[in-house]
Amino acid sequence: MKFTQNVELLDCEPVSSVPCFRIGFSALEPNGSPAQIPALTLPQLASSLSIDLGDRTVKPFFVSLPLGTSAPKVTRLTLFLIDTSGSMNRSLQDGETRFHAAKAAISHFLENFENGVDRVAVVGFESHRVATTIRSARFATSLADAQSQVDALAAPKPRNDTALYSALDMGIDVLREQIKTLPGAHEAVLVLLTDGDNDVQESRGDDHDLLSGTSGLRVVVQRVRDNSEIRVIAVGIGNPKEVNQDALSQISSEFTMSTDADGLMRAFKHPAPTMQAKDIVATFASPWPDRASLEARSMRLRVQMNLPSGDALYSDEITWTAPEIGQPLFGGRCDAQEGDVLLRSTLTGGGAFWMGIFRPVLVFVGWGAVLLILWFWVPPLIWGHEYAGVISEKDRARWAEGSTARNASSPEGRAAPAGFERARRGVAESRRETPKRLEHHPTAKPDGGE
């Protein structure tokens, strides 16, 4: 796999305070064309991916394909080349002939025929008129048409030999020509079924210039390698000792040996739908909590895709580097689809999401508690004398209960002397002279004086 775009740092607020990364890549064949992988839903595709960051591995929470399609529909081309040499009339362990078991297996394969997707051709070959027979292959676009080709297969004749190499060589040409007529994505499969080895002799009346021997094997092996976009499945049937398993393994992408009809049924499985692994975009959350943690960090990325078959695809390596000074800048924001998937994944994930939600609340409550302490508790510690005269309500009530006893023994509780009045604070003071007492009276003269 190769990266198709640079690593992009994303701002995922308000869904998450943790930054995210977005990458793009494609899975390619050796010739540079997009590789076909089993069709997966977007969640399945995301689950199949692992992103190696050197010291840790993360999983993407979001994956997208071009135009938002999860599995582009492809045309499946399948060419069956069935050995109709004389030995195919022999019986298998269960009593059924090899030829009839092969026809039944193809019919079983066609049960999952999908109109508008599958194109199937069924051709028998032996050692006569090989080129004409195979190049006249017609690809059926309906189940009924494909089944009619199976029913029309000619029964093997005793004198028929096996032009195995030439049949495969010409079958590749047929598929290549058919591929040229397809406007969109495609998958090509050639299924080769035989019970023996390449066995042709012109002296017995077989076609002229048929491939044979070691040189013929080398030619076919090279053709298969040069056309790796065509998947070649070789199926041996019958006695394993009579089948050249080594040669079949060399000229095929997959080789299966079947000794009975049930094994042949299993070998003729309908291929799973495929999709092009092209321009895949994956988004994953940073394993570091914030941009400050990314400062001066260099991150090497490598993507691994685990296929349902058990095989794995690996990307080349790409490096993302943050500036030495200051926090790295965001290259973009999570779009609506990424944000929605991230929100759902964090809700199901639990702790990290809720901590991100409640962290601001906890910070606010913490600062509020600090302010309350500074406002109500610290001042009395610093300016205690300013708060000493303040009497609590409890103390006031307690002092009020003993006020009567105190009044009896205090000056405030004793009667004032004559001529004094009780003041408001309990101190006896002289009465003020009333106006009547202050009236002027003439001073009496002694007797005898005027």
Short mmCIF file of C-alpha atoms in Angstrom, two decimals, residues 18-21 284-289:
data_model
loop_
_atom_site.label_atom_id
_atom_site.label_comp_id
_atom_site.label_asym_id
_atom_site.label_seq_id
_atom_site.Cartn_x
_atom_site.Cartn_y
_atom_site.Cartn_z
CA VAL A 18 -7.92 15.40 21.75
CA PRO A 19 -6.49 16.25 18.30
CA CYS A 20 -6.96 13.80 15.42
CA PHE A 21 -5.00 12.81 12.33
CA PHE A 284 -7.69 8.35 14.05
CA ALA A 285 -7.43 10.09 17.43
CA SER A 286 -4.01 11.13 18.64
CA PRO A 287 -2.67 8.91 21.43
CA TRP A 288 -1.39 12.12 23.04
CA PRO A 289 -3.99 14.26 24.88
#
